[in-house]
Amino acid sequence: MTTPVAIHFKDVELDAIADWEGRVAVFLGEEGKMDITARRVNRLTRGALKRLAESEGFAKMQPGEMRELAWPVGMAADSLLVVRLDRRSAVEDARKAGAAIAKAKANAPVLVLAGNLNKSADISFGVALRDYDFTDHKTADAVAQGDVTFMVSKPEEVAAEAGPMAAVAEGVFFTRDLVNEPANILTTDDFAARLAAMQELGLEVEILEEADLEKLGMRTLLAVGQGSVSPSKVVVMQWKGGAEDEKPFALVGKGVVFDTGGISIKPAGGMEDMTMDMGGAGVVSGVMRTLALRKAKANVVGLVGLVENMPDGNATRPGDVVRSMKGDTVEVINTDAEGRLVLCDVMWYAQERFEPTGLIDLATLTGAIIIGLGHENAGVFSNNDVLCNQFLKAAAAEGEGAWRMPLGAAYDKQLKSRVADMMNVGGRPAGSITAAQFLQRFVQEDMPWIHLDIAGVASVKGGTDLAPGGATGWGVMALDRMVRDMLEG
Ligand code: BES
Ligand code: MN
Ligand code: ZN
């Protein structure tokens, strides 16, 4: 497991600055404004900071941006990371500043001279999020990770503020590790075992095996997994930090550990990306971890459907008709539209068993959402404006792109089947919306519901501001904030 870098907060000690070996990060505010620690660096370097602050280059620097000065004279540091940031900068810029420092840090120990900047905790959160590297399968000797030390005027206060953020970073890392993990290692068994291990944190974790799912009538979910040697499972994670008599909020995730497409097999090019098709389940797992780590005062249940979509003599065929737990029958036209078959059974089970106050499902559901929104925004579909706006607000506050898409009964005709209650595909037009319409049939009356199509945002090859290339952990921060604002407030 990848653990976030150790971050320490200590008092300002001007005399220690010159002797620091490694990297030193320092901040320049608007018009080159310097705090007491930056002034010391400026003096040690005989005015290097002031010259940078007066340069044309500095005028063009955005809040959160960084310039590196190598081998600063008068200091033992091998490089000086000069970041543009001031007291009025947004939280997002402070995180970006931290991320820029993490990116430049390599494996060296870093001293961050945050002085009396009011955003030290947010900067440290940015450092933690960006200082991630999935090295589990690199055989080269592990290099020691350099710690990060913040020199701040009120270390205890900043450390207290950063505490819950560290719980979020751990949840994000848990999600990223799951999403980055190849499918020969992250099998359904392995995934379930990693979730069961979270019982140590105070989560109640149950694993429903194929025989249990059969008894419950989850035939659409089982139909997806029946071509794989890995057994299908549903894992239920309950966090009971709220009032005893309060119904939980439910999170449901698509956990296709690998999606070959099944008999409707995908083309070879890029198929390896389908190791991330458990991204929805990954986010649900990461949020549950964060809630447990920070002992959230809320009741939340997370459910993930873990299956592998493989072609095989026993695999589901195009044209097969299967019955969902709800009782509705589905004609499987395309075995590659498998996510909705998994989700519909888990969503139904979640509602029948827990009568939740609301339901959010997450899934790397459609390639069409990438055509529509690219890698910048997840598709948001909802039957409830209040809940939806609450989520959009949380996502915006966390800088996680989310864009609302329409639902509408008019799309239902695309799902009409000749032989069953519905087909599992609605053709090329509005592919993400017909997928959401399919799911909505499994949402009970008056149940506030959001469907998040995260196919474009779960893993981004070129990385994002706060994540290197690969898994992003998109959604953990927004959902954690939503729980805080909506259920704990
Ligand atoms: N897992 C894919 C969607 C996907 C595509 C996720 C690209 C991440 C990146 C999903 O199961 C799928 O195959 N969807 C099909 C649906 C179609 C057959 C109706 C698609 O999008 O092509
Ligand atoms: Mn598929
Ligand atoms: Zn899929």
Short mmCIF file of C-alpha atoms and ligand atoms in Angstrom, two decimals:
data_model
loop_
_atom_site.label_atom_id
_atom_site.label_comp_id
_atom_site.label_asym_id
_atom_site.label_seq_id
_atom_site.Cartn_x
_atom_site.Cartn_y
_atom_site.Cartn_z
CA MET A 1 0.00 0.00 0.00
CA THR A 2 1.19 3.48 -0.80
CA THR A 3 1.23 5.66 2.30
CA PRO A 4 1.26 9.45 2.16
CA VAL A 5 4.61 11.14 2.88
CA ALA A 6 5.31 12.06 6.51
CA ILE A 7 4.69 15.77 7.09
CA HIS A 8 5.96 17.54 10.21
CA PHE A 9 5.08 20.99 11.50
CA LYS A 10 7.56 22.89 13.60
CA ASP A 11 8.16 26.37 14.91
CA VAL A 12 9.96 29.03 12.91
CA GLU A 13 13.68 28.79 13.61
CA LEU A 14 15.47 31.21 11.32
CA ASP A 15 18.94 29.93 12.09
CA ALA A 16 18.11 26.44 10.80
CA ILE A 17 17.32 27.65 7.27
CA ALA A 18 20.86 28.11 5.99
CA ASP A 19 21.92 24.59 7.03
CA TRP A 20 19.02 22.59 5.55
CA GLU A 21 20.27 19.95 3.13
CA GLY A 22 17.73 19.05 0.46
CA ARG A 23 15.08 21.36 -0.96
CA VAL A 24 13.76 24.55 0.57
CA ALA A 25 10.41 25.95 -0.50
CA VAL A 26 9.63 29.60 0.07
CA PHE A 27 6.65 31.81 -0.80
CA LEU A 28 6.42 35.15 -2.53
CA GLY A 29 3.16 37.03 -2.15
CA GLU A 30 1.59 39.67 -4.32
CA GLU A 31 4.16 42.18 -5.58
CA GLY A 32 6.88 39.99 -4.16
CA LYS A 33 5.78 40.34 -0.56
CA MET A 34 7.96 38.30 1.82
CA ASP A 35 7.34 37.01 5.31
CA ILE A 36 10.06 36.71 7.93
CA THR A 37 11.33 33.33 6.64
CA ALA A 38 11.44 34.50 3.02
CA ARG A 39 13.31 37.61 4.08
CA ARG A 40 15.89 35.39 5.74
CA VAL A 41 16.29 33.36 2.54
CA ASN A 42 16.61 36.60 0.59
CA ARG A 43 19.37 37.80 2.91
CA LEU A 44 21.21 34.45 2.77
CA THR A 45 21.10 34.42 -1.02
CA ARG A 46 22.16 38.07 -1.24
CA GLY A 47 18.90 39.23 -2.76
CA ALA A 48 18.06 36.35 -5.11
CA LEU A 49 14.40 36.35 -4.04
CA LYS A 50 14.05 40.08 -4.44
CA ARG A 51 15.54 39.92 -7.93
CA LEU A 52 13.11 37.15 -8.85
CA ALA A 53 10.21 39.13 -7.38
CA GLU A 54 11.11 42.14 -9.52
CA SER A 55 11.57 40.13 -12.70
CA GLU A 56 9.16 39.97 -15.61
CA GLY A 57 8.92 36.22 -15.07
CA PHE A 58 7.47 36.71 -11.61
CA ALA A 59 4.80 39.09 -12.87
CA LYS A 60 3.56 36.31 -15.14
CA MET A 61 3.47 33.68 -12.41
CA GLN A 62 0.02 32.54 -11.31
CA PRO A 63 -0.85 31.83 -7.66
CA GLY A 64 0.34 28.30 -6.87
CA GLU A 65 3.04 28.36 -9.57
CA MET A 66 6.67 27.62 -8.80
CA ARG A 67 10.17 28.45 -10.07
CA GLU A 68 13.20 26.44 -9.09
CA LEU A 69 16.52 28.12 -8.30
CA ALA A 70 19.28 25.51 -8.23
CA TRP A 71 22.25 25.66 -5.80
CA PRO A 72 21.32 28.90 -4.03
CA VAL A 73 24.43 30.70 -2.73
CA GLY A 74 24.68 31.06 1.04
CA MET A 75 22.54 27.97 1.69
CA ALA A 76 23.25 24.26 2.08
CA ALA A 77 20.10 23.42 0.08
CA ASP A 78 20.53 21.99 -3.40
CA SER A 79 17.58 23.94 -4.68
CA LEU A 80 15.19 26.67 -3.74
CA LEU A 81 11.53 26.24 -4.74
CA VAL A 82 10.01 29.69 -5.00
CA VAL A 83 6.21 29.60 -5.01
CA ARG A 84 3.90 32.45 -5.78
CA LEU A 85 1.16 32.50 -3.14
CA ASP A 86 -0.35 35.02 -0.77
CA ARG A 87 -2.83 35.23 2.06
CA ARG A 88 -5.72 35.95 -0.27
CA SER A 89 -5.07 33.03 -2.63
CA ALA A 90 -7.78 30.39 -2.97
CA VAL A 91 -7.59 27.01 -1.22
CA GLU A 92 -7.20 25.45 -4.66
CA ASP A 93 -4.11 27.57 -5.34
CA ALA A 94 -2.61 26.59 -2.00
CA ARG A 95 -3.09 22.91 -2.89
CA LYS A 96 -1.56 23.55 -6.31
CA ALA A 97 1.40 25.20 -4.62
CA GLY A 98 1.85 22.11 -2.46
CA ALA A 99 1.57 19.89 -5.52
CA ALA A 100 4.23 21.92 -7.35
CA ILE A 101 6.56 21.47 -4.38
CA ALA A 102 5.87 17.72 -4.28
CA LYS A 103 6.55 17.41 -8.00
CA ALA A 104 9.94 19.13 -7.65
CA LYS A 105 10.88 17.36 -4.45
CA ALA A 106 11.93 14.03 -5.98
CA ASN A 107 13.05 12.00 -2.97
CA ALA A 108 14.83 14.79 -1.12
CA PRO A 109 13.75 16.06 2.28
CA VAL A 110 11.94 19.36 1.91
CA LEU A 111 11.73 22.30 4.26
CA VAL A 112 8.65 24.42 3.54
CA LEU A 113 8.93 27.96 4.88
CA ALA A 114 5.24 28.72 5.27
CA GLY A 115 5.81 31.14 8.18
CA ASN A 116 2.52 32.80 9.01
CA LEU A 117 0.79 32.02 5.71
CA ASN A 118 -2.81 31.14 6.58
CA LYS A 119 -2.91 28.26 4.08
CA SER A 120 -0.21 25.99 5.48
CA ALA A 121 -2.56 23.03 6.04
CA ASP A 122 -3.92 23.31 2.49
CA ILE A 123 -0.39 23.49 1.09
CA SER A 124 0.52 20.36 3.04
CA PHE A 125 -2.56 18.60 1.67
CA GLY A 126 -1.43 19.46 -1.87
CA VAL A 127 2.03 18.08 -1.11
CA ALA A 128 0.53 14.85 0.25
CA LEU A 129 -1.82 14.32 -2.71
CA ARG A 130 0.80 14.92 -5.42
CA ASP A 131 3.60 13.01 -3.70
CA TYR A 132 2.21 9.68 -4.92
CA ASP A 133 4.01 7.06 -6.97
CA PHE A 134 2.70 3.58 -7.71
CA THR A 135 5.95 1.61 -7.37
CA ASP A 136 4.66 -1.73 -6.02
CA HIS A 137 5.75 -3.57 -9.16
CA LYS A 138 9.08 -1.86 -9.82
CA THR A 139 11.86 -4.18 -8.82
CA ALA A 140 14.54 -1.49 -8.35
CA ASP A 141 15.53 -0.92 -4.72
CA ALA A 142 13.02 1.26 -2.98
CA VAL A 143 14.45 4.75 -2.52
CA ALA A 144 13.85 6.43 0.81
CA GLN A 145 11.13 9.06 0.61
CA GLY A 146 12.27 12.44 1.93
CA ASP A 147 9.99 13.76 4.69
CA VAL A 148 8.45 17.19 4.47
CA THR A 149 8.91 19.70 7.27
CA PHE A 150 6.80 22.83 7.51
CA MET A 151 8.24 25.77 9.41
CA VAL A 152 5.18 27.68 10.59
CA SER A 153 4.36 30.19 13.27
CA LYS A 154 1.65 28.09 14.99
CA PRO A 155 2.65 24.45 14.40
CA GLU A 156 0.07 22.87 16.76
CA GLU A 157 -2.79 24.77 15.15
CA VAL A 158 -1.70 23.89 11.64
CA ALA A 159 -1.14 20.24 12.55
CA ALA A 160 -4.66 20.05 14.00
CA GLU A 161 -6.09 21.51 10.81
CA ALA A 162 -4.06 19.10 8.67
CA GLY A 163 -5.15 15.99 10.65
CA PRO A 164 -8.49 15.34 8.92
CA MET A 165 -6.88 16.20 5.58
CA ALA A 166 -4.39 13.39 6.13
CA ALA A 167 -7.35 11.00 6.49
CA VAL A 168 -8.65 12.21 3.13
CA ALA A 169 -5.22 11.78 1.51
CA GLU A 170 -5.09 8.20 2.80
CA GLY A 171 -8.51 7.48 1.33
CA VAL A 172 -7.43 8.97 -2.01
CA PHE A 173 -4.26 6.84 -1.99
CA PHE A 174 -6.30 3.72 -1.20
CA THR A 175 -8.49 4.44 -4.23
CA ARG A 176 -5.50 5.17 -6.48
CA ASP A 177 -3.72 1.97 -5.47
CA LEU A 178 -6.84 -0.09 -6.22
CA VAL A 179 -7.37 1.60 -9.59
CA ASN A 180 -3.71 1.32 -10.61
CA GLU A 181 -3.42 -2.33 -9.59
CA PRO A 182 -3.35 -4.79 -12.52
CA ALA A 183 -6.15 -7.33 -12.80
CA ASN A 184 -4.00 -10.42 -12.27
CA ILE A 185 -3.30 -9.12 -8.78
CA LEU A 186 -6.50 -7.25 -7.95
CA THR A 187 -8.84 -10.19 -8.51
CA THR A 188 -12.29 -10.16 -6.95
CA ASP A 189 -10.87 -12.22 -4.07
CA ASP A 190 -7.94 -9.88 -3.52
CA PHE A 191 -10.18 -6.78 -3.70
CA ALA A 192 -12.59 -8.26 -1.14
CA ALA A 193 -9.68 -9.19 1.16
CA ARG A 194 -8.35 -5.61 1.07
CA LEU A 195 -11.79 -4.36 2.06
CA ALA A 196 -12.18 -6.96 4.81
CA ALA A 197 -8.88 -5.69 6.26
CA MET A 198 -10.59 -2.34 6.89
CA GLN A 199 -12.49 -3.93 9.76
CA GLU A 200 -9.45 -2.91 11.81
CA LEU A 201 -10.52 0.69 11.32
CA GLY A 202 -13.96 0.05 12.82
CA LEU A 203 -15.87 -0.57 9.59
CA GLU A 204 -18.28 -3.51 9.49
CA VAL A 205 -17.41 -5.47 6.36
CA GLU A 206 -19.46 -8.33 4.92
CA ILE A 207 -18.67 -10.35 1.82
CA LEU A 208 -21.58 -11.88 -0.10
CA GLU A 209 -20.40 -14.86 -2.13
CA GLU A 210 -21.93 -16.27 -5.32
CA ALA A 211 -24.26 -18.63 -3.44
CA ASP A 212 -25.59 -15.65 -1.42
CA LEU A 213 -26.06 -13.57 -4.55
CA GLU A 214 -27.85 -16.48 -6.22
CA LYS A 215 -30.24 -16.71 -3.27
CA LEU A 216 -30.91 -12.98 -3.44
CA GLY A 217 -31.69 -13.30 -7.14
CA MET A 218 -28.87 -11.08 -8.41
CA ARG A 219 -28.89 -12.75 -11.81
CA THR A 220 -27.83 -9.70 -13.85
CA LEU A 221 -24.70 -9.24 -11.72
CA LEU A 222 -23.92 -12.96 -11.82
CA ALA A 223 -24.43 -13.01 -15.59
CA VAL A 224 -21.50 -10.61 -15.98
CA GLY A 225 -19.10 -12.67 -13.87
CA GLN A 226 -20.02 -16.16 -15.03
CA GLY A 227 -17.33 -16.30 -17.72
CA SER A 228 -14.54 -15.66 -15.24
CA VAL A 229 -12.69 -18.04 -12.93
CA SER A 230 -12.78 -15.27 -10.31
CA PRO A 231 -15.95 -15.55 -8.24
CA SER A 232 -18.37 -12.63 -8.26
CA LYS A 233 -18.92 -10.89 -4.94
CA VAL A 234 -20.73 -8.02 -3.30
CA VAL A 235 -18.93 -6.36 -0.40
CA VAL A 236 -20.90 -4.31 2.11
CA MET A 237 -19.04 -1.78 4.27
CA GLN A 238 -20.92 -0.05 7.05
CA TRP A 239 -19.66 2.98 8.92
CA LYS A 240 -21.87 3.73 11.91
CA GLY A 241 -20.57 7.00 13.30
CA GLY A 242 -23.96 8.73 13.48
CA ALA A 243 -27.10 8.37 15.57
CA GLU A 244 -28.18 4.78 16.13
CA ASP A 245 -31.70 5.26 14.80
CA GLU A 246 -30.61 7.14 11.68
CA LYS A 247 -30.84 5.43 8.28
CA PRO A 248 -27.56 5.46 6.36
CA PHE A 249 -26.64 7.20 3.15
CA ALA A 250 -25.64 4.64 0.50
CA LEU A 251 -22.73 4.63 -1.94
CA VAL A 252 -22.64 1.96 -4.65
CA GLY A 253 -19.66 1.25 -6.89
CA LYS A 254 -19.05 -0.65 -10.12
CA GLY A 255 -16.20 -3.05 -9.47
CA VAL A 256 -15.39 -4.77 -12.76
CA VAL A 257 -11.82 -5.84 -11.99
CA PHE A 258 -11.24 -6.32 -15.72
CA ASP A 259 -13.55 -5.62 -18.65
CA THR A 260 -12.66 -7.54 -21.80
CA GLY A 261 -16.15 -6.81 -23.09
CA GLY A 262 -17.04 -10.49 -22.71
CA ILE A 263 -18.30 -12.27 -25.84
CA SER A 264 -18.82 -8.78 -27.36
CA ILE A 265 -15.07 -8.53 -26.96
CA LYS A 266 -13.25 -5.18 -27.11
CA PRO A 267 -10.51 -4.49 -29.68
CA ALA A 268 -6.95 -5.25 -28.49
CA GLY A 269 -5.68 -1.65 -28.67
CA GLY A 270 -5.97 -0.04 -25.26
CA MET A 271 -7.77 -2.97 -23.66
CA GLU A 272 -5.18 -2.87 -20.87
CA ASP A 273 -6.85 0.31 -19.63
CA MET A 274 -9.78 -1.79 -18.47
CA THR A 275 -7.86 -2.63 -15.29
CA MET A 276 -9.43 0.62 -14.06
CA ASP A 277 -13.00 -0.56 -14.63
CA MET A 278 -13.39 -1.03 -10.90
CA GLY A 279 -12.93 2.72 -10.44
CA GLY A 280 -16.39 3.28 -8.96
CA ALA A 281 -15.82 0.57 -6.37
CA GLY A 282 -12.38 2.08 -5.76
CA VAL A 283 -13.83 5.48 -4.91
CA VAL A 284 -16.51 4.00 -2.64
CA SER A 285 -13.77 2.06 -0.82
CA GLY A 286 -11.57 5.15 -0.48
CA VAL A 287 -14.41 7.24 0.92
CA MET A 288 -15.29 4.54 3.46
CA ARG A 289 -11.64 4.41 4.52
CA THR A 290 -11.51 8.17 5.00
CA LEU A 291 -14.77 8.23 6.99
CA ALA A 292 -13.41 5.52 9.30
CA LEU A 293 -9.99 7.16 9.67
CA ARG A 294 -11.46 10.49 10.68
CA LYS A 295 -14.29 8.86 12.66
CA ALA A 296 -17.02 10.71 10.78
CA LYS A 297 -20.20 11.40 12.75
CA ALA A 298 -22.47 9.93 10.09
CA ASN A 299 -23.99 6.63 9.00
CA VAL A 300 -22.81 5.63 5.56
CA VAL A 301 -22.96 2.26 3.84
CA GLY A 302 -20.73 1.46 0.88
CA LEU A 303 -21.53 -1.45 -1.43
CA VAL A 304 -19.39 -2.68 -4.30
CA GLY A 305 -20.17 -5.28 -6.95
CA LEU A 306 -16.96 -7.15 -7.77
CA VAL A 307 -16.92 -9.16 -11.00
CA GLU A 308 -14.69 -9.87 -13.96
CA ASN A 309 -16.10 -9.65 -17.49
CA MET A 310 -14.49 -12.46 -19.53
CA PRO A 311 -15.35 -14.43 -22.68
CA ASP A 312 -15.64 -18.16 -21.97
CA GLY A 313 -17.71 -21.24 -22.68
CA ASN A 314 -19.87 -20.29 -19.74
CA ALA A 315 -20.03 -16.57 -20.49
CA THR A 316 -23.27 -14.71 -21.11
CA ARG A 317 -24.12 -14.49 -24.85
CA PRO A 318 -25.59 -11.57 -26.73
CA GLY A 319 -29.31 -12.27 -26.84
CA ASP A 320 -29.45 -13.93 -23.41
CA VAL A 321 -32.30 -12.80 -21.18
CA VAL A 322 -31.58 -12.47 -17.47
CA ARG A 323 -33.72 -11.52 -14.49
CA SER A 324 -32.57 -8.82 -12.08
CA MET A 325 -33.07 -8.95 -8.31
CA LYS A 326 -35.83 -6.38 -8.74
CA GLY A 327 -37.63 -8.83 -11.03
CA ASP A 328 -37.32 -6.91 -14.31
CA THR A 329 -35.84 -8.90 -17.18
CA VAL A 330 -33.00 -7.68 -19.38
CA GLU A 331 -32.07 -8.75 -22.90
CA VAL A 332 -28.28 -8.60 -23.05
CA ILE A 333 -27.65 -7.23 -26.53
CA ASN A 334 -24.02 -6.34 -25.87
CA THR A 335 -22.03 -8.10 -23.14
CA ASP A 336 -19.71 -5.05 -23.03
CA ALA A 337 -22.50 -2.98 -21.47
CA GLU A 338 -21.90 -4.91 -18.27
CA GLY A 339 -21.54 -2.15 -15.68
CA ARG A 340 -25.25 -1.38 -15.56
CA LEU A 341 -26.00 -5.10 -15.08
CA VAL A 342 -23.78 -5.13 -12.01
CA LEU A 343 -25.02 -1.84 -10.61
CA CYS A 344 -28.75 -2.49 -11.00
CA ASP A 345 -28.65 -5.49 -8.68
CA VAL A 346 -26.39 -3.87 -6.09
CA MET A 347 -28.45 -0.66 -6.12
CA TRP A 348 -31.66 -2.64 -5.62
CA TYR A 349 -30.13 -4.65 -2.80
CA ALA A 350 -28.85 -1.47 -1.11
CA GLN A 351 -32.32 0.08 -1.14
CA GLU A 352 -34.18 -3.08 -0.04
CA ARG A 353 -31.83 -3.80 2.84
CA PHE A 354 -30.88 -0.35 4.13
CA GLU A 355 -33.73 2.00 3.12
CA PRO A 356 -31.07 4.70 2.73
CA THR A 357 -31.79 8.43 2.91
CA GLY A 358 -30.12 8.80 -0.48
CA LEU A 359 -28.13 6.82 -3.00
CA ILE A 360 -25.09 7.70 -5.09
CA ASP A 361 -23.66 5.23 -7.57
CA LEU A 362 -20.24 5.62 -9.19
CA ALA A 363 -19.07 3.80 -12.29
CA THR A 364 -16.62 3.90 -15.17
CA LEU A 365 -19.76 3.28 -17.17
CA THR A 366 -19.49 4.62 -20.71
CA GLY A 367 -16.88 5.61 -23.27
CA ALA A 368 -19.50 8.11 -24.45
CA ILE A 369 -19.01 10.30 -21.36
CA ILE A 370 -15.36 10.74 -22.39
CA ILE A 371 -16.50 11.89 -25.82
CA GLY A 372 -18.88 14.36 -24.14
CA LEU A 373 -16.85 15.70 -21.22
CA GLY A 374 -13.27 14.50 -21.75
CA HIS A 375 -11.12 13.98 -18.68
CA GLU A 376 -12.07 17.24 -16.96
CA ASN A 377 -15.56 16.48 -15.67
CA ALA A 378 -17.49 13.45 -14.48
CA GLY A 379 -21.05 13.11 -15.77
CA VAL A 380 -23.64 13.78 -13.06
CA PHE A 381 -27.18 12.43 -13.46
CA SER A 382 -29.81 12.94 -10.80
CA ASN A 383 -33.53 12.73 -10.04
CA ASN A 384 -33.20 15.21 -7.17
CA ASP A 385 -32.11 18.85 -7.51
CA VAL A 386 -31.38 19.36 -3.81
CA LEU A 387 -29.07 16.37 -3.48
CA CYS A 388 -27.52 17.04 -6.87
CA ASN A 389 -26.70 20.66 -6.04
CA GLN A 390 -25.23 19.57 -2.74
CA PHE A 391 -22.90 17.23 -4.59
CA LEU A 392 -22.00 19.78 -7.27
CA LYS A 393 -21.18 22.31 -4.55
CA ALA A 394 -18.92 19.85 -2.75
CA ALA A 395 -17.19 18.87 -5.99
CA ALA A 396 -16.60 22.52 -6.92
CA ALA A 397 -15.20 23.28 -3.47
CA GLU A 398 -12.76 20.39 -3.84
CA GLY A 399 -11.81 21.26 -7.42
CA GLU A 400 -13.16 17.96 -8.76
CA GLY A 401 -14.83 18.53 -12.13
CA ALA A 402 -18.49 17.49 -12.28
CA TRP A 403 -21.09 18.44 -14.85
CA ARG A 404 -24.81 17.72 -14.70
CA MET A 405 -26.31 15.86 -17.64
CA PRO A 406 -29.99 15.37 -18.42
CA LEU A 407 -32.27 12.42 -17.77
CA GLY A 408 -35.62 12.08 -19.51
CA ALA A 409 -38.34 9.53 -20.22
CA ALA A 410 -38.00 10.21 -23.94
CA TYR A 411 -34.74 8.26 -23.94
CA ASP A 412 -36.50 5.13 -22.65
CA LYS A 413 -37.67 4.11 -26.10
CA GLN A 414 -34.06 3.38 -27.02
CA LEU A 415 -34.04 0.63 -24.37
CA LYS A 416 -37.21 -1.18 -25.56
CA SER A 417 -36.71 -4.90 -26.08
CA ARG A 418 -38.75 -7.26 -28.25
CA VAL A 419 -38.43 -10.17 -25.83
CA ALA A 420 -37.69 -8.74 -22.37
CA ASP A 421 -38.57 -5.72 -20.19
CA MET A 422 -35.57 -3.82 -21.53
CA MET A 423 -32.32 -4.13 -23.47
CA ASN A 424 -28.97 -3.35 -21.86
CA VAL A 425 -27.94 -0.92 -24.62
CA GLY A 426 -29.66 2.01 -26.28
CA GLY A 427 -27.53 2.46 -29.40
CA ARG A 428 -24.99 5.17 -30.15
CA PRO A 429 -27.00 8.36 -29.57
CA ALA A 430 -26.74 9.68 -26.00
CA GLY A 431 -24.95 6.54 -24.82
CA SER A 432 -24.24 7.91 -21.34
CA ILE A 433 -27.82 9.08 -20.85
CA THR A 434 -29.42 5.80 -21.90
CA ALA A 435 -27.07 4.04 -19.47
CA ALA A 436 -28.30 6.37 -16.71
CA GLN A 437 -31.92 5.81 -17.78
CA PHE A 438 -31.32 2.08 -17.45
CA LEU A 439 -30.05 2.57 -13.89
CA GLN A 440 -32.94 4.85 -12.97
CA ARG A 441 -35.34 1.95 -13.47
CA PHE A 442 -33.75 0.41 -10.41
CA VAL A 443 -34.14 3.49 -8.22
CA GLN A 444 -37.12 3.24 -5.89
CA GLU A 445 -39.82 5.87 -5.81
CA ASP A 446 -38.81 9.07 -3.98
CA MET A 447 -35.26 7.86 -3.48
CA PRO A 448 -32.87 10.82 -3.95
CA TRP A 449 -30.27 9.46 -6.34
CA ILE A 450 -27.15 10.53 -8.21
CA HIS A 451 -25.34 8.53 -10.85
CA LEU A 452 -21.71 9.55 -11.44
CA ASP A 453 -20.16 8.37 -14.71
CA ILE A 454 -16.43 8.58 -13.93
CA ALA A 455 -15.04 6.81 -17.03
CA GLY A 456 -13.13 9.96 -18.03
CA VAL A 457 -11.85 11.09 -14.64
CA ALA A 458 -10.95 7.93 -12.70
CA SER A 459 -7.63 7.54 -14.47
CA VAL A 460 -5.89 10.23 -16.55
CA LYS A 461 -2.78 9.29 -18.52
CA GLY A 462 -1.17 12.71 -18.36
CA GLY A 463 -2.07 13.25 -14.70
CA THR A 464 -3.84 16.23 -13.12
CA ASP A 465 -2.80 19.16 -10.90
CA LEU A 466 -2.91 16.92 -7.84
CA ALA A 467 -2.13 13.47 -9.25
CA PRO A 468 0.62 11.99 -11.40
CA GLY A 469 -0.38 9.98 -14.50
CA GLY A 470 -2.77 7.09 -13.80
CA ALA A 471 -5.43 6.82 -11.11
CA THR A 472 -6.63 10.17 -9.74
CA GLY A 473 -8.90 9.20 -6.84
CA TRP A 474 -11.47 11.62 -8.27
CA GLY A 475 -14.55 11.84 -6.04
CA VAL A 476 -13.11 10.86 -2.67
CA MET A 477 -12.65 14.48 -1.65
CA ALA A 478 -16.05 15.62 -2.94
CA LEU A 479 -17.97 12.76 -1.33
CA ASP A 480 -16.13 13.14 1.97
CA ARG A 481 -16.96 16.85 1.97
CA MET A 482 -20.57 16.13 1.10
CA VAL A 483 -20.83 13.75 4.05
CA ARG A 484 -19.31 16.45 6.27
CA ASP A 485 -21.59 19.23 5.05
CA MET A 486 -24.81 17.28 4.62
CA LEU A 487 -24.75 14.53 7.25
CA GLU A 488 -22.42 15.82 9.96
CA GLY A 489 -23.27 19.53 9.85
N1 BES B 1 -15.97 0.00 -18.97
C1 BES B 1 -16.55 0.46 -20.16
C2 BES B 1 -16.59 1.98 -20.27
C3 BES B 1 -15.26 2.67 -20.33
C4 BES B 1 -14.70 3.04 -21.54
C5 BES B 1 -14.61 3.02 -19.17
C6 BES B 1 -13.50 3.70 -21.56
C7 BES B 1 -13.40 3.69 -19.20
C8 BES B 1 -12.84 4.04 -20.39
C9 BES B 1 -17.98 -0.06 -20.27
O1 BES B 1 -18.23 -1.26 -19.64
C10 BES B 1 -18.27 -0.24 -21.71
O2 BES B 1 -17.66 -1.08 -22.31
N2 BES B 1 -19.19 0.54 -22.23
C11 BES B 1 -19.56 0.46 -23.60
C12 BES B 1 -21.06 0.52 -23.67
C13 BES B 1 -21.63 0.18 -25.00
C14 BES B 1 -21.39 -1.27 -25.34
C15 BES B 1 -23.11 0.47 -24.97
C16 BES B 1 -18.93 1.65 -24.32
O3 BES B 1 -18.84 2.72 -23.73
O4 BES B 1 -18.51 1.47 -25.45
MN MN B 2 -17.79 -2.93 -20.93
ZN ZN B 3 -17.00 -1.78 -18.09
#
